[in-house]
Amino acid sequence: MDRSTLELADELRRLLGPKRVLDSRSDLAVYECDAFVLEKNCPSVAVLPESTAEVAAIVRLCNERGVAFVPRGAGTSLSGGGMPVGGGVMIVLTRMREVLEVNLRDRYAVVEPGVVNVNLNKRLAGTGFHYAPDPSSQGACTIGGNAATNAGGPHTLKYGVTVNHVLGVELVTAEGEVVQLGGPIDGSPGPDLVGTIVGGEGTLGIVTKVWVRLTRNPQGVRTMLGIFESVDDATQAISAIIGAGIIPAALEMMDQGILVAVEEAFHFGFPLDAEAILLIEVDGLEVGLDAQRDRIAEICRAHQAREVRFAADAKERLQLWKCRKQAFGAIGRLSPSYCTQDGVVPRSKLPHILQRIRAIGKKHDIRIVNVFHAGDGNIHPILLFDERHAEQVKRVLAASDEILTECLACGGSVTGEHGIGLEKLSFMNRMFSNDDLDVMGRLRDALNPGGLLSPGKLLPTAGACGMEQIHPGRHAPV
Amino acid sequence: MHNTTLSRAEAAATRPVSRGEVADLVREAQDSCMPIELVGGGTSLDYGGRVRGAARQLDLGGLRKVVDYEPRDMTIVVEAGVHMSDLAATLSQENQQLPIDVPRACEATVGGAVATNWCGPRRFGLGTIRDYVIGIHAVDGRGVAFKGGGRVVKNVAGYDFCKLLSGSLGTLGVITQVVFKVKPLPECVAMVVAKCPDLAVAEDALSRLAMLESPPVAIDLLAGPGWPSFSEDSPAEGCFLALRLEGTKTEIDWLFGRMQAELAAAGTRGIDRLEGGQGENLWSHLVEFPECGEVPAPSDGAAAKSPMVMQVIVPPSAVTRFVAELLSIDSRASIQAHAASGVITVCFSKFTPSDLSPILIARLRPSATCAGGSVVVVRTHLEGLTPHLIWGGRNDAVVLLERIKRQLDPMNILNPGRYVL
């Protein structure tokens, strides 16, 4: 460790005490990457602040010393948003995990950034309200991280993504000032700065407190499973359901590859010979639900669904959702490594993109399975490989690139909810013109003028520590 | 007061029909340091105060194409000058809607509605226009054409200019094109009215409605003499609740029963379900209210434009308290509160310059700010109000926005004096 790092660590210890400053190689290994594992780089120091004032003091110290700093939640980002590109100080917010206030009448809660998504909902159990964004990693991911990435989840089809549920934030600016934007009430006058910070991937400030909207639980819910002989039929059915003006609370698809893994892991009793299943949920007024459910079932059957199963009770519903949300956990049964993509296409292009994904997998000899938010057109092809084989990694990168390029050609996006992070930097200038990126750069310069906060993320040029943008993946020293 | 308005002929000279032309005009303006006043339908040019000083008008009404509409994807791409009523008509052909209710929709444009981040009575159930913007094209103050978002309903690539430009009142960029996600039209709609003998009853009713699993999409509390009678019950005193229910016929029947029970338990009277023309008439009053802002003359003569219209935003639980406070300031004020969202529009029956200090500065603004809210002067006859008086002081957000403004509009030529930037 060089001398300036040692001095920095000492100063941080003076701020936080000895136990909340980590600088040994073994302690730091945890922080060398997030859930995007293709790139790794250790921070120089990791710190565990417990208050906004501590975060601000850390940031000011980094500014004085000209050291880069990166906020981190639970590290579940799939795009490398939490990876310390150029080293520096990693500000780990998981110890700020209090739910500070719950106000049902005015429908908001105030939480610290390290509150785990599901813990807020556990706290709300029995109140009749919930926090709607439900990323599949909700058992681990934090609300601060959700705000940084503007996280989605299955139920965002009807209820909207994180930005629709964040009313205000307390922010430590890149220079270490503490500011409050928005608050308990939706709708401060003027430009929507809160909505701009949310999804800023931690490059516009560090969120230290979040005012979130609480959503009333629906009166009733109907969950069903459509089982299809072919992926094509399933995707056509999705298009038809949305086209019929029905907005389900969630509409998820799993293909055969993922079904097999899930079935092996959890024994839900899924048919293993079906090519695709749709998990569909509608919620709302009890009096209207059976009609909606029946209409959807009818559309599925009209698209050659082999079978439509209804969840009989809450227990069966939970089991279906468990299967969906733990699908990623089951992938370990299929291969040693996997890379999840996060493209989006207009919903009517789903049949096309799924066909293309199959063809691309074949072309590059990479097995690809699919589990995704079909109702939003947000695909998650999962590319299976073994990262110990460099040649396979190359093919995975090439196939990923081709899939995302196809999403763009369909008028879509390269990321629906995971963020650009590091992983998709090279796509930014394919989605956006130089002028678009210039204006984005100016926005970042306005709020992060020194570029010390989360350098090398989201925008492909400035602050990338001299690394070339070669390809999706592999930007950092591994 | 509108001494900056140019003649129609001059305005016509700056009526671009493409984003490229807008960019050229903004660059020219930047080079000659000539501020620009952005004009859409012209319905909200005085919303929150007009542009300060001499400015050249840039009329965006020439950008009026529906660029693309794919009903199966439930997205539509429109240029900024498209009228809100035309957008609604296009969407309704496919049984779809952008559920944002804008007054004077035949004149108001898409760009203006986004720039003001307009919300109507359905804000509680369906949000503000910002929630529907998934892509945006704009030109910054240097004449650089840029975009944010895209054409898909879920997208986190890059910074979210859709949010930054929503509510920016043309101070950060000239919006030239917007992509909206849209919703299906409801099968049925019904309006429900109920009379509250006093605000305590209204508060009880609102608390009950707020906790329902199946609330209405709009819950408006209406007070003051500006409101016509919607019910056979006496309209002269107290206040009304007006609710909008949306859904299938079965759902609406069920909902009405539920509303009736809650409203009756709270002690409201004359609970009535308005169908057809009567319901539409009430709805149109609710949508147009902030724009017409009329108050009866003191002698019950002809209605006159209110000299002062304010928007007070407070927590929903504080709405009746603030309505009471507003009525104690001016018992003849007309008030519409989107009660479940905490958005109160008040049209004062009288307001003189000497009222500013005791009413706005010393009373309403501190108590709204203390509750976590804000007060904005939406429209007034009074002259010479500074932006900070109109919008409130220089808070944390404004400090950061000023930094963004310097980056995107370094010469300060875009709508100077609109908002506080």
JSON list of N, CA, C and O in Angstrom, two decimals, chain B residues 193 195 222 224-236 240 274 278 281-282 285:
[
{"chain": "B", "resi": 193, "resn": "VAL", "atom": "N", "xyz": [-70.69, 13.12, -6.07]},
{"chain": "B", "resi": 193, "resn": "VAL", "atom": "CA", "xyz": [-70.54, 14.35, -5.27]},
{"chain": "B", "resi": 193, "resn": "VAL", "atom": "C", "xyz": [-71.18, 14.13, -3.90]},
{"chain": "B", "resi": 193, "resn": "VAL", "atom": "O", "xyz": [-72.09, 13.31, -3.73]},
{"chain": "B", "resi": 195, "resn": "LYS", "atom": "N", "xyz": [-71.93, 16.57, -0.15]},
{"chain": "B", "resi": 195, "resn": "LYS", "atom": "CA", "xyz": [-71.77, 17.86, 0.50]},
{"chain": "B", "resi": 195, "resn": "LYS", "atom": "C", "xyz": [-71.30, 17.66, 1.93]},
{"chain": "B", "resi": 195, "resn": "LYS", "atom": "O", "xyz": [-71.77, 16.78, 2.64]},
{"chain": "B", "resi": 222, "resn": "LEU", "atom": "N", "xyz": [-63.96, 20.89, -2.82]},
{"chain": "B", "resi": 222, "resn": "LEU", "atom": "CA", "xyz": [-64.30, 22.16, -3.45]},
{"chain": "B", "resi": 222, "resn": "LEU", "atom": "C", "xyz": [-64.96, 23.07, -2.44]},
{"chain": "B", "resi": 222, "resn": "LEU", "atom": "O", "xyz": [-65.89, 22.66, -1.74]},
{"chain": "B", "resi": 224, "resn": "GLY", "atom": "N", "xyz": [-66.11, 27.36, -1.51]},
{"chain": "B", "resi": 224, "resn": "GLY", "atom": "CA", "xyz": [-66.21, 28.76, -1.92]},
{"chain": "B", "resi": 224, "resn": "GLY", "atom": "C", "xyz": [-67.29, 28.98, -2.96]},
{"chain": "B", "resi": 224, "resn": "GLY", "atom": "O", "xyz": [-67.81, 28.04, -3.56]},
{"chain": "B", "resi": 225, "resn": "PRO", "atom": "N", "xyz": [-67.58, 30.24, -3.19]},
{"chain": "B", "resi": 225, "resn": "PRO", "atom": "CA", "xyz": [-68.72, 30.59, -4.03]},
{"chain": "B", "resi": 225, "resn": "PRO", "atom": "C", "xyz": [-68.47, 30.39, -5.52]},
{"chain": "B", "resi": 225, "resn": "PRO", "atom": "O", "xyz": [-69.39, 30.52, -6.32]},
{"chain": "B", "resi": 226, "resn": "GLY", "atom": "N", "xyz": [-67.24, 30.08, -5.92]},
{"chain": "B", "resi": 226, "resn": "GLY", "atom": "CA", "xyz": [-66.95, 29.90, -7.34]},
{"chain": "B", "resi": 226, "resn": "GLY", "atom": "C", "xyz": [-67.56, 28.64, -7.91]},
{"chain": "B", "resi": 226, "resn": "GLY", "atom": "O", "xyz": [-67.62, 28.47, -9.12]},
{"chain": "B", "resi": 227, "resn": "TRP", "atom": "N", "xyz": [-68.01, 27.76, -7.04]},
{"chain": "B", "resi": 227, "resn": "TRP", "atom": "CA", "xyz": [-68.52, 26.48, -7.54]},
{"chain": "B", "resi": 227, "resn": "TRP", "atom": "C", "xyz": [-70.02, 26.49, -7.69]},
{"chain": "B", "resi": 227, "resn": "TRP", "atom": "O", "xyz": [-70.73, 26.89, -6.79]},
{"chain": "B", "resi": 228, "resn": "PRO", "atom": "N", "xyz": [-70.49, 26.07, -8.84]},
{"chain": "B", "resi": 228, "resn": "PRO", "atom": "CA", "xyz": [-71.95, 25.98, -9.02]},
{"chain": "B", "resi": 228, "resn": "PRO", "atom": "C", "xyz": [-72.51, 24.84, -8.18]},
{"chain": "B", "resi": 228, "resn": "PRO", "atom": "O", "xyz": [-71.76, 24.04, -7.63]},
{"chain": "B", "resi": 229, "resn": "SER", "atom": "N", "xyz": [-73.79, 24.79, -8.12]},
{"chain": "B", "resi": 229, "resn": "SER", "atom": "CA", "xyz": [-74.42, 23.72, -7.35]},
{"chain": "B", "resi": 229, "resn": "SER", "atom": "C", "xyz": [-74.41, 22.43, -8.16]},
{"chain": "B", "resi": 229, "resn": "SER", "atom": "O", "xyz": [-74.81, 22.39, -9.31]},
{"chain": "B", "resi": 230, "resn": "PHE", "atom": "N", "xyz": [-73.87, 21.37, -7.55]},
{"chain": "B", "resi": 230, "resn": "PHE", "atom": "CA", "xyz": [-73.87, 20.08, -8.23]},
{"chain": "B", "resi": 230, "resn": "PHE", "atom": "C", "xyz": [-74.91, 19.16, -7.66]},
{"chain": "B", "resi": 230, "resn": "PHE", "atom": "O", "xyz": [-75.08, 18.04, -8.11]},
{"chain": "B", "resi": 231, "resn": "SER", "atom": "N", "xyz": [-75.53, 19.61, -6.62]},
{"chain": "B", "resi": 231, "resn": "SER", "atom": "CA", "xyz": [-76.42, 18.72, -5.92]},
{"chain": "B", "resi": 231, "resn": "SER", "atom": "C", "xyz": [-77.67, 19.50, -5.59]},
{"chain": "B", "resi": 231, "resn": "SER", "atom": "O", "xyz": [-77.65, 20.73, -5.56]},
{"chain": "B", "resi": 232, "resn": "GLU", "atom": "N", "xyz": [-78.74, 18.79, -5.33]},
{"chain": "B", "resi": 232, "resn": "GLU", "atom": "CA", "xyz": [-79.97, 19.49, -5.00]},
{"chain": "B", "resi": 232, "resn": "GLU", "atom": "C", "xyz": [-79.90, 20.08, -3.61]},
{"chain": "B", "resi": 232, "resn": "GLU", "atom": "O", "xyz": [-80.65, 20.96, -3.24]},
{"chain": "B", "resi": 233, "resn": "ASP", "atom": "N", "xyz": [-78.96, 19.54, -2.83]},
{"chain": "B", "resi": 233, "resn": "ASP", "atom": "CA", "xyz": [-78.77, 20.07, -1.49]},
{"chain": "B", "resi": 233, "resn": "ASP", "atom": "C", "xyz": [-78.28, 21.52, -1.60]},
{"chain": "B", "resi": 233, "resn": "ASP", "atom": "O", "xyz": [-77.75, 21.92, -2.61]},
{"chain": "B", "resi": 234, "resn": "SER", "atom": "N", "xyz": [-78.43, 22.29, -0.56]},
{"chain": "B", "resi": 234, "resn": "SER", "atom": "CA", "xyz": [-78.07, 23.70, -0.65]},
{"chain": "B", "resi": 234, "resn": "SER", "atom": "C", "xyz": [-76.57, 23.87, -0.90]},
{"chain": "B", "resi": 234, "resn": "SER", "atom": "O", "xyz": [-75.76, 23.26, -0.25]},
{"chain": "B", "resi": 235, "resn": "PRO", "atom": "N", "xyz": [-76.21, 24.66, -1.89]},
{"chain": "B", "resi": 235, "resn": "PRO", "atom": "CA", "xyz": [-74.82, 24.80, -2.26]},
{"chain": "B", "resi": 235, "resn": "PRO", "atom": "C", "xyz": [-74.10, 25.94, -1.57]},
{"chain": "B", "resi": 235, "resn": "PRO", "atom": "O", "xyz": [-72.91, 26.08, -1.70]},
{"chain": "B", "resi": 236, "resn": "ALA", "atom": "N", "xyz": [-74.82, 26.77, -0.89]},
{"chain": "B", "resi": 236, "resn": "ALA", "atom": "CA", "xyz": [-74.26, 28.05, -0.50]},
{"chain": "B", "resi": 236, "resn": "ALA", "atom": "C", "xyz": [-73.13, 27.95, 0.53]},
{"chain": "B", "resi": 236, "resn": "ALA", "atom": "O", "xyz": [-72.18, 28.71, 0.49]},
{"chain": "B", "resi": 240, "resn": "PHE", "atom": "N", "xyz": [-67.83, 20.83, -0.93]},
{"chain": "B", "resi": 240, "resn": "PHE", "atom": "CA", "xyz": [-68.20, 19.59, -1.62]},
{"chain": "B", "resi": 240, "resn": "PHE", "atom": "C", "xyz": [-67.01, 18.66, -1.76]},
{"chain": "B", "resi": 240, "resn": "PHE", "atom": "O", "xyz": [-65.88, 19.11, -1.84]},
{"chain": "B", "resi": 274, "resn": "LEU", "atom": "N", "xyz": [-73.38, 11.19, -10.47]},
{"chain": "B", "resi": 274, "resn": "LEU", "atom": "CA", "xyz": [-73.74, 11.95, -11.66]},
{"chain": "B", "resi": 274, "resn": "LEU", "atom": "C", "xyz": [-73.36, 11.18, -12.90]},
{"chain": "B", "resi": 274, "resn": "LEU", "atom": "O", "xyz": [-72.19, 10.82, -13.07]},
{"chain": "B", "resi": 278, "resn": "GLN", "atom": "N", "xyz": [-74.34, 15.41, -16.94]},
{"chain": "B", "resi": 278, "resn": "GLN", "atom": "CA", "xyz": [-74.17, 16.09, -15.65]},
{"chain": "B", "resi": 278, "resn": "GLN", "atom": "C", "xyz": [-72.77, 15.80, -15.08]},
{"chain": "B", "resi": 278, "resn": "GLN", "atom": "O", "xyz": [-72.08, 16.69, -14.59]},
{"chain": "B", "resi": 281, "resn": "ASN", "atom": "N", "xyz": [-70.13, 17.54, -17.17]},
{"chain": "B", "resi": 281, "resn": "ASN", "atom": "CA", "xyz": [-70.13, 18.97, -16.88]},
{"chain": "B", "resi": 281, "resn": "ASN", "atom": "C", "xyz": [-69.30, 19.27, -15.63]},
{"chain": "B", "resi": 281, "resn": "ASN", "atom": "O", "xyz": [-68.45, 20.17, -15.61]},
{"chain": "B", "resi": 282, "resn": "LEU", "atom": "N", "xyz": [-69.53, 18.48, -14.60]},
{"chain": "B", "resi": 282, "resn": "LEU", "atom": "CA", "xyz": [-68.77, 18.66, -13.36]},
{"chain": "B", "resi": 282, "resn": "LEU", "atom": "C", "xyz": [-67.28, 18.43, -13.64]},
{"chain": "B", "resi": 282, "resn": "LEU", "atom": "O", "xyz": [-66.42, 19.20, -13.23]},
{"chain": "B", "resi": 285, "resn": "HIS", "atom": "N", "xyz": [-65.65, 21.27, -15.26]},
{"chain": "B", "resi": 285, "resn": "HIS", "atom": "CA", "xyz": [-65.39, 22.35, -14.28]},
{"chain": "B", "resi": 285, "resn": "HIS", "atom": "C", "xyz": [-64.12, 22.08, -13.49]},
{"chain": "B", "resi": 285, "resn": "HIS", "atom": "O", "xyz": [-63.33, 22.98, -13.23]}
]
